[in-house]
Amino acid sequence: MRSRTANRSGIVIRRRVTPAGDILLSLLTPQGKLKAVARGGVRGPLASRLNLFHHVHVQVYQGPQNDLASVQQAVLEGALPTLAQPERYAFAHLMAEFADALFQEGEFSEQAFELFAGALRGVAHQPDPEWVALVMSYKLLALAGFIPQTAHCARCRAPDPQHPDPLGGQLLCRDCAALPAYPPDALEFLRGAARRTVRASMDAPLPPVQRPALWRALERFVTVQIGNVQSWRQLVPYVQAAPTP
């Protein structure tokens, strides 16, 4: 008979407390996303272990009539306390929401887990968490198969587009565009974000004045391709920091 108990190691990417005091969780693990509930967890010893962004080892039980696995035990394996800082939290929360939307339950993806874990460490420790989040957001999207069209105009398919697409977050040719072209460095980043290595992107950060346009492009692309992401509200200062190029 198949065992109803399983052990998983993963990162908490979503956490919600119900009025009854249960903790509803989503964890990203190497075996895929896992949804579970810690019954009465908010009043017990599990509360401090099952915080957002914590890396935990959990034992879960899946009853025959239960849609959600129940957390029986949880051991904290790692925490990144600097993610609580306002200038880092917003970026970590955005990537956690991406991971929750992009990766499915039971979909084995050790690469997704390692990429997301590395993204959180970068946001937690690097002196430029905004650039880390921008680079890693595009990498997470690419890993899930969502890659912006950059070789051809998103409307007429003309080659070598260089202008922002305010509706879809991709690129438009001069004839289809209503906005000025991206600066050369920003255009190069957009064209290579999916295939360029993380190290190469991190070694060539764009100046802050060029980043708001990239955040706006990312927001529109994600909204069209995936759906509404609540975390954008926390990034308003970055998205609106400068006029569109």
mmCIF file of C-alpha atoms in Angstrom:
data_model
loop_
_atom_site.group_PDB
_atom_site.id
_atom_site.type_symbol
_atom_site.label_atom_id
_atom_site.label_comp_id
_atom_site.label_asym_id
_atom_site.label_seq_id
_atom_site.Cartn_x
_atom_site.Cartn_y
_atom_site.Cartn_z
ATOM 1 C CA MET A 1 0.000 0.000 0.000
ATOM 2 C CA ARG A 2 1.268 3.451 -0.900
ATOM 3 C CA SER A 3 2.585 5.429 2.054
ATOM 4 C CA ARG A 4 0.571 8.503 2.969
ATOM 5 C CA THR A 5 3.499 10.096 4.792
ATOM 6 C CA ALA A 6 6.241 11.946 2.937
ATOM 7 C CA ASN A 7 9.306 14.001 3.816
ATOM 8 C CA ARG A 8 10.120 17.091 1.796
ATOM 9 C CA SER A 9 12.705 19.862 1.972
ATOM 10 C CA GLY A 10 11.626 23.166 0.475
ATOM 11 C CA ILE A 11 11.247 26.927 0.724
ATOM 12 C CA VAL A 12 8.038 28.569 1.893
ATOM 13 C CA ILE A 13 6.835 30.696 -1.036
ATOM 14 C CA ARG A 14 3.317 31.383 0.226
ATOM 15 C CA ARG A 15 1.838 31.578 3.707
ATOM 16 C CA ARG A 16 -1.655 32.478 4.890
ATOM 17 C CA VAL A 17 -3.246 32.174 8.321
ATOM 18 C CA THR A 18 -6.931 31.226 8.419
ATOM 19 C CA PRO A 19 -9.411 32.552 11.008
ATOM 20 C CA ALA A 20 -9.237 29.115 12.681
ATOM 21 C CA GLY A 21 -5.487 29.532 13.251
ATOM 22 C CA ASP A 22 -4.349 27.093 10.552
ATOM 23 C CA ILE A 23 -1.358 27.979 8.386
ATOM 24 C CA LEU A 24 -1.862 27.368 4.662
ATOM 25 C CA LEU A 25 1.460 26.913 2.894
ATOM 26 C CA SER A 26 3.003 26.537 -0.512
ATOM 27 C CA LEU A 27 6.565 25.232 -0.590
ATOM 28 C CA LEU A 28 8.860 25.006 -3.583
ATOM 29 C CA THR A 29 10.792 21.757 -3.377
ATOM 30 C CA PRO A 30 13.068 19.890 -5.814
ATOM 31 C CA GLN A 31 10.089 17.562 -6.405
ATOM 32 C CA GLY A 32 7.812 20.467 -7.350
ATOM 33 C CA LYS A 33 5.447 22.737 -5.500
ATOM 34 C CA LEU A 34 3.774 21.345 -2.400
ATOM 35 C CA LYS A 35 0.616 22.753 -0.836
ATOM 36 C CA ALA A 36 -0.038 21.852 2.792
ATOM 37 C CA VAL A 37 -1.749 22.976 5.974
ATOM 38 C CA ALA A 38 -0.439 23.144 9.513
ATOM 39 C CA ARG A 39 -3.578 22.652 11.612
ATOM 40 C CA GLY A 40 -3.627 25.125 14.476
ATOM 41 C CA GLY A 41 -0.059 25.971 13.568
ATOM 42 C CA VAL A 42 -0.285 29.656 14.387
ATOM 43 C CA ARG A 43 -0.610 28.802 18.088
ATOM 44 C CA GLY A 44 2.027 26.072 18.169
ATOM 45 C CA PRO A 45 5.764 25.580 17.792
ATOM 46 C CA LEU A 46 5.497 25.368 13.996
ATOM 47 C CA ALA A 47 4.546 29.040 13.626
ATOM 48 C CA SER A 48 8.075 30.447 13.776
ATOM 49 C CA ARG A 49 9.482 27.726 11.514
ATOM 50 C CA LEU A 50 6.922 28.054 8.734
ATOM 51 C CA ASN A 51 7.586 31.690 7.905
ATOM 52 C CA LEU A 52 7.825 33.052 4.378
ATOM 53 C CA PHE A 53 11.202 32.356 2.686
ATOM 54 C CA HIS A 54 12.257 29.823 5.352
ATOM 55 C CA HIS A 55 13.956 26.667 4.111
ATOM 56 C CA VAL A 56 12.325 23.824 6.042
ATOM 57 C CA HIS A 57 12.249 20.062 6.158
ATOM 58 C CA VAL A 58 8.666 18.918 6.667
ATOM 59 C CA GLN A 59 6.912 15.655 7.251
ATOM 60 C CA VAL A 60 3.439 15.679 5.725
ATOM 61 C CA TYR A 61 0.511 13.287 5.846
ATOM 62 C CA GLN A 62 -1.981 12.962 2.992
ATOM 63 C CA GLY A 63 -5.236 11.386 4.120
ATOM 64 C CA PRO A 64 -7.464 9.560 1.602
ATOM 65 C CA GLN A 65 -10.200 12.201 1.828
ATOM 66 C CA ASN A 66 -7.976 15.279 2.157
ATOM 67 C CA ASP A 67 -7.132 17.648 -0.674
ATOM 68 C CA LEU A 68 -4.277 19.214 1.303
ATOM 69 C CA ALA A 69 -1.380 17.437 2.943
ATOM 70 C CA SER A 70 -1.127 18.054 6.671
ATOM 71 C CA VAL A 71 2.193 19.163 8.177
ATOM 72 C CA GLN A 72 3.111 16.849 11.047
ATOM 73 C CA GLN A 73 6.636 18.090 11.754
ATOM 74 C CA ALA A 74 8.840 20.923 10.530
ATOM 75 C CA VAL A 75 12.560 21.506 11.049
ATOM 76 C CA LEU A 76 14.125 24.813 10.078
ATOM 77 C CA GLU A 77 17.057 24.216 7.732
ATOM 78 C CA GLY A 78 17.876 27.805 6.830
ATOM 79 C CA ALA A 79 16.657 31.386 7.108
ATOM 80 C CA LEU A 80 17.610 34.699 5.530
ATOM 81 C CA PRO A 81 16.745 37.341 8.148
ATOM 82 C CA THR A 82 17.892 40.255 5.977
ATOM 83 C CA LEU A 83 14.932 39.593 3.665
ATOM 84 C CA ALA A 84 12.777 41.292 6.305
ATOM 85 C CA GLN A 85 14.414 44.610 5.392
ATOM 86 C CA PRO A 86 11.933 46.712 3.355
ATOM 87 C CA GLU A 87 14.385 47.302 0.509
ATOM 88 C CA ARG A 88 14.845 43.525 0.113
ATOM 89 C CA TYR A 89 11.472 42.093 1.161
ATOM 90 C CA ALA A 90 9.538 43.511 -1.812
ATOM 91 C CA PHE A 91 11.858 41.825 -4.313
ATOM 92 C CA ALA A 92 11.871 38.483 -2.477
ATOM 93 C CA HIS A 93 8.075 38.555 -2.246
ATOM 94 C CA LEU A 94 7.754 39.236 -5.983
ATOM 95 C CA MET A 95 9.928 36.263 -6.903
ATOM 96 C CA ALA A 96 8.071 34.024 -4.441
ATOM 97 C CA GLU A 97 4.798 34.985 -6.112
ATOM 98 C CA PHE A 98 6.354 34.242 -9.503
ATOM 99 C CA ALA A 99 7.463 30.807 -8.313
ATOM 100 C CA ASP A 100 3.995 30.085 -6.930
ATOM 101 C CA ALA A 101 2.397 30.990 -10.272
ATOM 102 C CA LEU A 102 4.966 29.389 -12.578
ATOM 103 C CA PHE A 103 5.618 25.971 -11.072
ATOM 104 C CA GLN A 104 2.993 23.304 -10.503
ATOM 105 C CA GLU A 105 2.370 20.714 -7.807
ATOM 106 C CA GLY A 106 4.205 17.464 -8.394
ATOM 107 C CA GLU A 107 6.179 18.918 -11.325
ATOM 108 C CA PHE A 108 9.721 17.748 -10.630
ATOM 109 C CA SER A 109 12.164 20.609 -11.133
ATOM 110 C CA GLU A 110 15.345 20.619 -9.122
ATOM 111 C CA GLN A 111 16.609 23.368 -11.428
ATOM 112 C CA ALA A 112 13.675 25.612 -10.489
ATOM 113 C CA PHE A 113 14.323 25.046 -6.800
ATOM 114 C CA GLU A 114 18.040 25.807 -7.100
ATOM 115 C CA LEU A 115 17.420 28.912 -9.215
ATOM 116 C CA PHE A 116 14.849 30.270 -6.780
ATOM 117 C CA ALA A 117 17.017 29.495 -3.745
ATOM 118 C CA GLY A 118 19.934 31.284 -5.407
ATOM 119 C CA ALA A 119 17.691 34.254 -6.194
ATOM 120 C CA LEU A 120 16.679 34.605 -2.549
ATOM 121 C CA ARG A 121 20.289 34.373 -1.382
ATOM 122 C CA GLY A 122 21.271 37.053 -3.863
ATOM 123 C CA VAL A 123 18.505 39.416 -2.782
ATOM 124 C CA ALA A 124 19.405 38.764 0.859
ATOM 125 C CA HIS A 125 23.147 39.343 0.581
ATOM 126 C CA GLN A 126 24.038 41.381 -2.502
ATOM 127 C CA PRO A 127 24.439 45.168 -2.193
ATOM 128 C CA ASP A 128 22.140 45.711 -5.208
ATOM 129 C CA PRO A 129 19.064 43.559 -4.498
ATOM 130 C CA GLU A 130 17.028 45.332 -7.187
ATOM 131 C CA TRP A 131 19.358 44.187 -9.966
ATOM 132 C CA VAL A 132 19.433 40.650 -8.565
ATOM 133 C CA ALA A 133 15.628 40.534 -8.567
ATOM 134 C CA LEU A 134 15.354 41.896 -12.105
ATOM 135 C CA VAL A 135 17.844 39.402 -13.506
ATOM 136 C CA MET A 136 16.457 36.419 -11.607
ATOM 137 C CA SER A 137 12.836 37.254 -12.417
ATOM 138 C CA TYR A 138 13.584 36.973 -16.125
ATOM 139 C CA LYS A 139 15.520 33.736 -15.507
ATOM 140 C CA LEU A 140 12.623 32.189 -13.561
ATOM 141 C CA LEU A 141 10.220 33.101 -16.356
ATOM 142 C CA ALA A 142 12.527 31.636 -18.982
ATOM 143 C CA LEU A 143 12.905 28.390 -17.041
ATOM 144 C CA ALA A 144 9.118 28.059 -17.007
ATOM 145 C CA GLY A 145 8.977 28.662 -20.759
ATOM 146 C CA PHE A 146 7.910 32.311 -20.801
ATOM 147 C CA ILE A 147 10.411 34.184 -22.966
ATOM 148 C CA PRO A 148 9.653 37.651 -24.382
ATOM 149 C CA GLN A 149 9.803 37.984 -28.163
ATOM 150 C CA THR A 150 12.802 40.195 -28.958
ATOM 151 C CA ALA A 151 13.938 39.142 -32.451
ATOM 152 C CA HIS A 152 10.783 40.395 -34.191
ATOM 153 C CA CYS A 153 8.197 43.110 -33.614
ATOM 154 C CA ALA A 154 5.391 41.758 -31.432
ATOM 155 C CA ARG A 155 2.785 43.267 -33.792
ATOM 156 C CA CYS A 156 4.021 43.127 -37.393
ATOM 157 C CA ARG A 157 6.954 40.685 -37.068
ATOM 158 C CA ALA A 158 9.458 43.171 -38.524
ATOM 159 C CA PRO A 159 13.041 42.282 -37.547
ATOM 160 C CA ASP A 160 15.240 44.094 -35.043
ATOM 161 C CA PRO A 161 12.594 45.858 -32.895
ATOM 162 C CA GLN A 162 13.957 48.393 -30.424
ATOM 163 C CA HIS A 163 10.942 50.098 -28.846
ATOM 164 C CA PRO A 164 8.866 49.266 -25.729
ATOM 165 C CA ASP A 165 5.554 47.472 -26.151
ATOM 166 C CA PRO A 166 3.412 49.103 -23.422
ATOM 167 C CA LEU A 167 0.671 46.487 -23.763
ATOM 168 C CA GLY A 168 2.572 43.216 -23.857
ATOM 169 C CA GLY A 169 5.999 43.989 -22.429
ATOM 170 C CA GLN A 170 7.835 42.804 -25.529
ATOM 171 C CA LEU A 171 9.447 44.831 -28.357
ATOM 172 C CA LEU A 172 8.007 46.847 -31.233
ATOM 173 C CA CYS A 173 9.508 48.199 -34.450
ATOM 174 C CA ARG A 174 9.678 51.928 -35.134
ATOM 175 C CA ASP A 175 6.557 51.876 -37.334
ATOM 176 C CA CYS A 176 4.408 50.181 -34.670
ATOM 177 C CA ALA A 177 5.777 52.041 -31.653
ATOM 178 C CA ALA A 178 4.549 55.179 -29.937
ATOM 179 C CA LEU A 179 7.464 55.378 -27.497
ATOM 180 C CA PRO A 180 11.173 56.119 -28.052
ATOM 181 C CA ALA A 181 13.599 53.227 -28.414
ATOM 182 C CA TYR A 182 15.303 51.653 -25.437
ATOM 183 C CA PRO A 183 18.863 52.769 -24.660
ATOM 184 C CA PRO A 184 21.372 50.320 -26.205
ATOM 185 C CA ASP A 185 22.351 48.717 -22.881
ATOM 186 C CA ALA A 186 18.730 48.143 -21.819
ATOM 187 C CA LEU A 187 17.931 46.689 -25.241
ATOM 188 C CA GLU A 188 20.886 44.313 -24.995
ATOM 189 C CA PHE A 189 19.711 43.171 -21.565
ATOM 190 C CA LEU A 190 16.179 42.418 -22.814
ATOM 191 C CA ARG A 191 17.468 40.487 -25.800
ATOM 192 C CA GLY A 192 19.844 38.363 -23.759
ATOM 193 C CA ALA A 193 18.092 38.052 -20.396
ATOM 194 C CA ALA A 194 16.817 34.519 -21.016
ATOM 195 C CA ARG A 195 19.968 32.949 -22.483
ATOM 196 C CA ARG A 196 22.730 34.927 -20.750
ATOM 197 C CA THR A 197 24.201 33.331 -17.635
ATOM 198 C CA VAL A 198 23.314 34.793 -14.273
ATOM 199 C CA ARG A 199 26.956 35.639 -13.635
ATOM 200 C CA ALA A 200 27.264 37.537 -16.936
ATOM 201 C CA SER A 201 24.148 39.587 -16.187
ATOM 202 C CA MET A 202 25.218 40.301 -12.621
ATOM 203 C CA ASP A 203 28.627 41.499 -13.822
ATOM 204 C CA ALA A 204 27.027 44.107 -16.117
ATOM 205 C CA PRO A 205 24.334 45.902 -14.081
ATOM 206 C CA LEU A 206 22.411 48.706 -15.730
ATOM 207 C CA PRO A 207 22.324 52.110 -14.028
ATOM 208 C CA PRO A 208 19.239 52.677 -11.853
ATOM 209 C CA VAL A 209 17.858 55.319 -14.231
ATOM 210 C CA GLN A 210 17.365 52.652 -16.949
ATOM 211 C CA ARG A 211 15.686 50.047 -14.744
ATOM 212 C CA PRO A 212 12.131 51.418 -14.367
ATOM 213 C CA ALA A 213 11.442 50.803 -18.062
ATOM 214 C CA LEU A 214 12.605 47.195 -17.639
ATOM 215 C CA TRP A 215 10.361 46.735 -14.603
ATOM 216 C CA ARG A 216 7.399 48.085 -16.581
ATOM 217 C CA ALA A 217 8.160 45.710 -19.437
ATOM 218 C CA LEU A 218 8.360 42.808 -17.006
ATOM 219 C CA GLU A 219 5.091 43.806 -15.343
ATOM 220 C CA ARG A 220 3.182 43.948 -18.634
ATOM 221 C CA PHE A 221 4.695 40.694 -19.903
ATOM 222 C CA VAL A 222 3.866 38.838 -16.695
ATOM 223 C CA THR A 223 0.334 40.264 -16.557
ATOM 224 C CA VAL A 224 -0.411 39.170 -20.124
ATOM 225 C CA GLN A 225 1.300 35.781 -19.997
ATOM 226 C CA ILE A 226 0.594 34.658 -16.422
ATOM 227 C CA GLY A 227 -1.957 36.941 -14.785
ATOM 228 C CA ASN A 228 -2.202 39.552 -12.098
ATOM 229 C CA VAL A 229 0.642 39.633 -9.566
ATOM 230 C CA GLN A 230 -0.147 41.465 -6.332
ATOM 231 C CA SER A 231 3.495 42.158 -5.478
ATOM 232 C CA TRP A 232 3.788 44.858 -8.138
ATOM 233 C CA ARG A 233 2.139 47.254 -5.683
ATOM 234 C CA GLN A 234 5.213 47.002 -3.463
ATOM 235 C CA LEU A 235 7.482 47.939 -6.375
ATOM 236 C CA VAL A 236 5.741 51.170 -7.377
ATOM 237 C CA PRO A 237 8.760 53.330 -6.342
ATOM 238 C CA TYR A 238 10.981 51.318 -8.722
ATOM 239 C CA VAL A 239 8.525 51.009 -11.597
ATOM 240 C CA GLN A 240 7.643 54.713 -11.554
ATOM 241 C CA ALA A 241 11.073 56.083 -10.666
ATOM 242 C CA ALA A 242 11.672 57.537 -14.122
ATOM 243 C CA PRO A 243 9.740 58.263 -17.313
ATOM 244 C CA THR A 244 9.556 55.632 -20.022
ATOM 245 C CA PRO A 245 12.565 55.986 -22.345
#
